């Protein structure tokens, strides 16, 4: 489970709201986190492994969108491993964890574990948020033919740079002047919560807008490819729209409980005494959403693979196969074509306009296939509706 309360708990003078949720049935909560993260981890890896009877996809060129989807899954896997490790130590060594609450202590390992494991979880899930934002940007740019494999380097710089910067900045402000003597007050903790939830809110607000514009651009591409909008192309556009919808649906399901829980805990922090009877329902709601977070946050990895690729099946193919690297085949074919210069003749000039049209159609097909990658039915319809397939 990813929450800024994990880092706040490392302060001996933690606030009462953080104390409330972290001390609520810790054994049950850690067990829920371990179970949910373990199931998600195994199913996510199963989804990503090659399956029997599935031929490797042949893309015209390496796709930055497919790379981003894989990186999102990797961030979820590593974040889930962090949850399993933290919860396992929490359950297996209660005496070690109890030292975190001691203000004046000489043993620094409990605090090091508390801060290190919390930062690991926050950093990986924050990077996953930034990668999801990059996926929305890249999808739009691919359709607009403004993106390519080279942009993945910029995405790496932005994602890991912002994730590390925000994580370190929030932690530094939270633990000032030191972990053993954190300052009290909401004004001291708010920057940490802002840096944690900023990328999450960015995805919730901006990604739907980018996805909607991408779907509109896809419809324009499909109409302009042959001048008509056939049933196959309409279904392809609908499937791309549904894919974006599934991605946002999974994101909202997995992280809406975090926003609700944080809102309730902030409200409790502003009260003089959170144990007052009128606040009983709010305390109960905060504890319920806390447990829900432990279930849904780790499941994001598996649910995202369902949204990205659908269910890929159980039949894993572990045999090693040499796959053709797209840029190697392109370079070899280019070398073959340029080995001997061919003279310009009348026939080549006659077909120039058709070659240009075919190239434009190929570029359109590449953009659409990158967005629909992982959907076999979409790829088949795209191929059959392509002018190249029809012998144009």
XYZ file of C-alpha atoms in Angstrom:
392
model
C 0.000 0.000 0.000
C 1.389 3.390 -1.020
C 0.607 6.300 1.298
C 2.558 9.296 2.644
C 1.490 8.106 6.090
C 4.182 5.422 5.835
C 6.893 8.090 5.933
C 5.039 10.135 8.575
C 4.947 7.111 10.881
C 8.757 7.117 11.006
C 8.647 10.303 13.103
C 8.412 9.573 16.848
C 6.158 12.621 17.323
C 3.762 11.565 14.566
C 0.292 13.091 14.462
C -2.731 11.400 16.007
C -4.393 10.606 12.648
C -1.328 8.710 11.421
C -1.127 6.905 14.762
C -4.783 5.917 14.389
C -4.445 4.113 11.062
C -0.976 2.657 11.542
C -1.916 1.089 14.898
C -5.242 -0.309 13.674
C -4.873 -4.107 13.463
C -1.309 -3.946 12.065
C -1.058 -7.748 11.766
C -4.245 -7.969 9.724
C -3.303 -4.981 7.599
C 0.187 -6.300 6.835
C -1.264 -9.712 6.007
C -3.727 -8.095 3.579
C -0.903 -6.152 1.914
C 1.271 -9.265 1.568
C -1.583 -11.330 0.128
C -2.757 -8.686 -2.336
C 0.771 -7.783 -3.466
C 1.788 -11.442 -3.873
C -1.267 -12.309 -5.974
C -0.822 -9.220 -8.129
C 2.902 -9.912 -8.529
C 2.405 -13.497 -9.714
C -0.449 -12.659 -12.077
C 1.390 -9.652 -13.521
C 4.462 -11.746 -14.318
C 2.198 -14.445 -15.779
C 0.570 -11.859 -18.016
C 3.919 -10.583 -19.304
C 5.480 -13.988 -20.044
C 5.273 -15.296 -23.648
C 2.480 -17.767 -24.271
C 2.307 -20.907 -26.404
C 0.606 -20.484 -29.730
C 1.275 -16.745 -29.839
C 3.688 -15.560 -32.487
C 5.853 -12.545 -31.615
C 4.364 -9.302 -32.822
C 6.059 -7.712 -35.792
C 5.971 -3.969 -35.583
C 7.140 -1.785 -38.450
C 9.405 -0.031 -35.989
C 10.130 -0.102 -32.295
C 7.261 1.477 -30.373
C 7.857 3.854 -27.484
C 4.261 3.276 -26.332
C 4.832 -0.463 -25.893
C 8.038 0.291 -23.961
C 6.159 2.651 -21.645
C 3.497 0.013 -20.929
C 6.217 -2.456 -19.975
C 7.905 0.110 -17.714
C 4.606 0.790 -15.947
C 4.298 -2.925 -15.191
C 7.911 -3.062 -13.966
C 7.290 -0.145 -11.580
C 4.216 -1.936 -10.227
C 6.188 -5.176 -9.758
C 9.028 -3.449 -7.896
C 6.583 -1.419 -5.794
C 4.733 -4.628 -4.896
C 8.007 -6.256 -3.841
C 8.638 -3.269 -1.558
C 5.217 -3.738 0.055
C 5.849 -7.457 0.604
C 9.265 -6.792 2.166
C 8.037 -4.000 4.455
C 4.953 -5.913 5.616
C 6.945 -9.113 6.167
C 9.441 -7.336 8.424
C 6.549 -5.636 10.205
C 4.984 -9.024 10.960
C 8.155 -11.022 11.601
C 10.040 -8.583 13.825
C 7.592 -6.670 16.056
C 10.330 -5.772 18.527
C 12.390 -4.216 15.747
C 9.396 -2.166 14.578
C 8.585 -1.070 18.135
C 11.892 0.830 18.292
C 10.604 3.229 15.620
C 8.328 4.826 18.221
C 11.184 5.520 20.631
C 12.253 9.175 20.489
C 15.715 9.001 22.091
C 17.437 5.903 20.755
C 20.884 4.919 19.595
C 19.824 2.166 17.167
C 19.364 3.803 13.761
C 18.379 0.642 11.866
C 14.641 0.750 12.672
C 14.401 4.320 11.359
C 16.561 3.450 8.350
C 14.276 0.554 7.477
C 11.143 2.639 8.036
C 12.290 5.532 5.849
C 14.030 3.399 3.213
C 11.128 1.002 2.614
C 8.579 3.835 2.564
C 10.662 5.836 0.072
C 11.102 2.768 -2.143
C 7.344 2.224 -2.351
C 6.591 5.912 -2.922
C 9.310 6.343 -5.556
C 8.256 3.321 -7.633
C 4.549 4.117 -7.622
C 5.238 7.794 -8.261
C 7.383 6.794 -11.254
C 4.505 4.612 -12.434
C 2.204 7.651 -12.318
C 4.646 9.685 -14.389
C 5.016 6.831 -16.903
C 1.241 6.659 -17.228
C 1.182 10.377 -17.939
C 3.941 9.888 -20.528
C 1.867 7.133 -22.155
C -1.031 9.545 -22.640
C 1.317 12.183 -24.078
C 3.040 9.665 -26.332
C -0.256 8.263 -27.641
C -1.332 11.721 -28.683
C 2.035 12.554 -30.250
C 2.176 9.242 -32.133
C -1.161 9.937 -33.765
C 0.037 13.435 -34.592
C 3.252 11.827 -35.977
C 5.402 13.888 -33.625
C 6.841 11.060 -31.532
C 9.177 8.149 -32.085
C 11.584 5.877 -30.314
C 13.954 8.773 -29.593
C 11.379 10.418 -27.306
C 11.668 7.538 -24.841
C 14.935 9.077 -23.632
C 13.104 12.304 -22.793
C 10.403 10.310 -21.022
C 13.047 8.559 -18.921
C 14.607 11.878 -17.936
C 11.270 13.422 -17.039
C 9.843 10.409 -15.207
C 12.789 9.418 -13.052
C 13.975 12.994 -12.596
C 10.622 14.264 -11.335
C 9.933 11.148 -9.266
C 13.284 11.362 -7.467
C 13.117 15.150 -7.078
C 9.630 15.188 -5.568
C 10.324 12.203 -3.331
C 13.571 13.626 -1.926
C 12.112 17.107 -1.500
C 9.059 15.834 0.369
C 11.124 13.585 2.633
C 13.659 16.339 3.385
C 10.926 18.748 4.454
C 9.121 16.094 6.484
C 12.193 14.986 8.464
C 13.635 18.442 9.085
C 15.795 18.900 11.150
C 16.139 15.123 11.792
C 14.061 11.940 11.921
C 14.226 11.771 15.709
C 12.972 15.351 16.115
C 10.516 16.033 13.288
C 8.665 19.302 13.604
C 4.960 19.172 14.405
C 2.149 20.827 12.492
C 0.286 20.417 9.231
C 2.355 23.119 7.550
C 5.385 20.872 8.010
C 3.746 17.745 6.538
C 1.701 19.320 3.731
C 4.645 19.676 1.280
C 5.317 15.955 1.682
C 1.690 15.074 0.911
C 1.604 17.464 -2.055
C 4.710 15.937 -3.635
C 3.206 12.466 -3.150
C -0.218 13.147 -4.637
C 0.755 15.654 -7.347
C 1.533 13.012 -10.042
C -1.574 11.009 -9.062
C -3.837 14.031 -9.484
C -2.042 14.915 -12.732
C -2.984 11.542 -14.204
C -6.572 11.830 -12.969
C -7.064 15.278 -14.515
C -4.843 15.447 -17.620
C -4.842 11.875 -18.942
C -8.587 11.776 -19.743
C -8.194 14.983 -21.737
C -5.229 13.615 -23.724
C -6.970 10.277 -24.296
C -10.076 12.046 -25.584
C -8.046 14.123 -28.022
C -6.155 11.040 -29.148
C -9.395 9.201 -29.913
C -10.611 12.175 -31.988
C -7.310 12.246 -33.869
C -7.520 8.487 -34.511
C -10.967 8.922 -36.033
C -9.612 11.630 -38.346
C -6.703 9.382 -39.364
C -8.981 6.466 -40.159
C -11.303 8.643 -42.214
C -8.455 10.265 -44.115
C -6.689 7.016 -44.952
C -9.122 5.997 -47.703
C -11.609 8.829 -47.629
C -14.263 6.584 -46.059
C -15.065 5.384 -42.556
C -15.844 1.676 -42.779
C -17.316 -0.582 -40.110
C -13.902 -2.154 -39.414
C -12.320 1.244 -38.857
C -15.204 2.326 -36.636
C -14.738 -0.777 -34.500
C -10.993 -0.190 -34.331
C -11.539 3.373 -33.115
C -14.027 2.122 -30.534
C -11.574 -0.491 -29.247
C -8.832 2.102 -28.825
C -11.291 4.289 -26.942
C -12.261 1.344 -24.729
C -8.604 0.623 -24.020
C -8.075 4.166 -22.748
C -11.282 3.904 -20.721
C -10.114 0.653 -19.075
C -6.776 2.226 -18.150
C -8.452 5.163 -16.416
C -11.050 2.892 -14.795
C -8.314 0.741 -13.232
C -6.471 3.849 -12.042
C -9.579 5.341 -10.422
C -10.508 2.045 -8.741
C -7.029 1.508 -7.304
C -6.325 5.045 -6.065
C -9.636 6.767 -5.277
C -9.559 5.176 -1.809
C -6.223 6.937 -1.148
C -7.710 10.348 -1.888
C -10.769 9.644 0.278
C -8.619 8.330 3.126
C -6.229 11.274 3.032
C -9.135 13.732 3.028
C -10.646 12.071 6.101
C -7.311 11.962 7.942
C -6.634 15.632 7.210
C -10.037 16.497 8.598
C -9.263 14.517 11.753
C -5.889 16.231 12.125
C -7.582 19.622 12.204
C -9.749 18.585 15.168
C -8.576 19.270 18.733
C -9.326 15.662 19.765
C -9.866 12.961 17.135
C -11.286 10.567 19.787
C -14.439 12.615 20.343
C -17.710 10.728 19.904
C -19.074 12.923 17.032
C -16.017 11.876 14.972
C -16.665 8.147 15.366
C -18.103 7.691 11.862
C -15.228 9.597 10.276
C -12.700 7.478 12.158
C -14.466 4.311 11.008
C -14.530 5.506 7.393
C -10.815 6.338 7.561
C -9.980 2.858 8.911
C -12.149 1.122 6.294
C -10.563 3.013 3.415
C -7.137 2.260 4.943
C -7.782 -1.478 4.628
C -9.207 -1.014 1.114
C -5.987 0.749 0.118
C -4.015 -2.281 1.261
C -6.056 -4.438 -1.121
C -6.401 -2.203 -4.192
C -3.044 -0.410 -4.414
C -0.966 -3.555 -5.030
C -3.559 -4.961 -7.474
C -2.913 -2.112 -9.906
C -0.101 -4.042 -11.622
C -2.265 -7.006 -12.599
C -5.326 -4.924 -13.454
C -3.230 -2.700 -15.712
C -1.965 -5.705 -17.675
C -5.599 -6.696 -18.238
C -6.338 -3.187 -19.495
C -3.207 -3.141 -21.684
C -3.241 -6.640 -23.195
C -6.381 -8.437 -22.019
C -6.097 -11.898 -20.485
C -3.114 -13.591 -22.165
C -3.779 -17.106 -20.841
C -2.071 -19.695 -18.642
C 0.032 -21.578 -21.207
C 3.474 -20.080 -20.689
C 6.141 -20.688 -23.340
C 9.571 -20.584 -21.705
C 11.495 -21.700 -24.785
C 14.039 -19.146 -25.911
C 13.486 -17.825 -29.398
C 15.607 -15.451 -31.348
C 13.433 -12.537 -32.359
C 14.214 -10.212 -35.178
C 15.066 -6.756 -33.958
C 13.108 -4.180 -35.973
C 15.986 -1.772 -36.538
C 18.304 -4.606 -37.647
C 15.856 -5.742 -40.315
C 15.366 -2.163 -41.428
C 19.093 -1.555 -41.676
C 19.718 -4.801 -43.562
C 16.967 -4.109 -46.041
C 18.236 -0.574 -46.495
C 21.749 -1.859 -47.100
C 20.433 -4.295 -49.682
C 18.548 -1.604 -51.490
C 21.467 0.802 -51.507
C 24.125 -1.749 -52.481
C 23.699 -1.037 -56.174
C 22.236 2.230 -57.401
C 19.291 1.690 -59.717
C 18.822 3.998 -62.696
C 15.795 6.230 -62.835
C 13.301 4.975 -65.389
C 9.877 5.854 -66.622
C 8.122 3.111 -64.691
C 9.437 4.318 -61.325
C 8.230 7.841 -62.079
C 4.784 6.536 -62.958
C 4.430 4.887 -59.575
C 5.839 7.770 -57.473
C 2.441 9.049 -56.425
C 1.297 5.572 -55.446
C 4.447 5.026 -53.411
C 3.904 8.288 -51.539
C 0.306 7.359 -50.811
C 1.366 3.904 -49.669
C 4.011 5.420 -47.377
C 1.428 7.739 -45.815
C -0.882 4.776 -45.316
C 1.943 2.793 -43.725
C 2.655 5.647 -41.304
C -1.031 5.799 -40.398
C -1.137 2.025 -39.887
C 1.957 2.227 -37.649
C 0.385 4.910 -35.473
C -2.879 2.982 -35.106
C -1.122 -0.347 -34.493
C 0.984 1.199 -31.705
C -2.189 2.295 -29.918
C -3.975 -1.033 -30.445
C -0.940 -3.194 -29.656
C -1.884 -6.282 -27.698
C -5.331 -6.538 -29.297
C -5.261 -9.289 -31.920
C -8.681 -8.571 -33.363
C -7.809 -4.904 -33.816
C -4.557 -5.760 -35.577
C -6.334 -8.167 -37.923
C -8.973 -5.611 -38.851
C -6.289 -2.986 -39.371
C -4.384 -5.289 -41.727
C -7.449 -6.217 -43.744
C -8.508 -2.596 -44.146
C -5.012 -1.491 -45.150
C -4.485 -0.502 -48.789
C -1.362 -2.673 -48.840
C -3.399 -5.713 -47.852
C -5.953 -4.951 -50.541
C -3.246 -4.759 -53.203
C -3.597 -1.048 -53.635
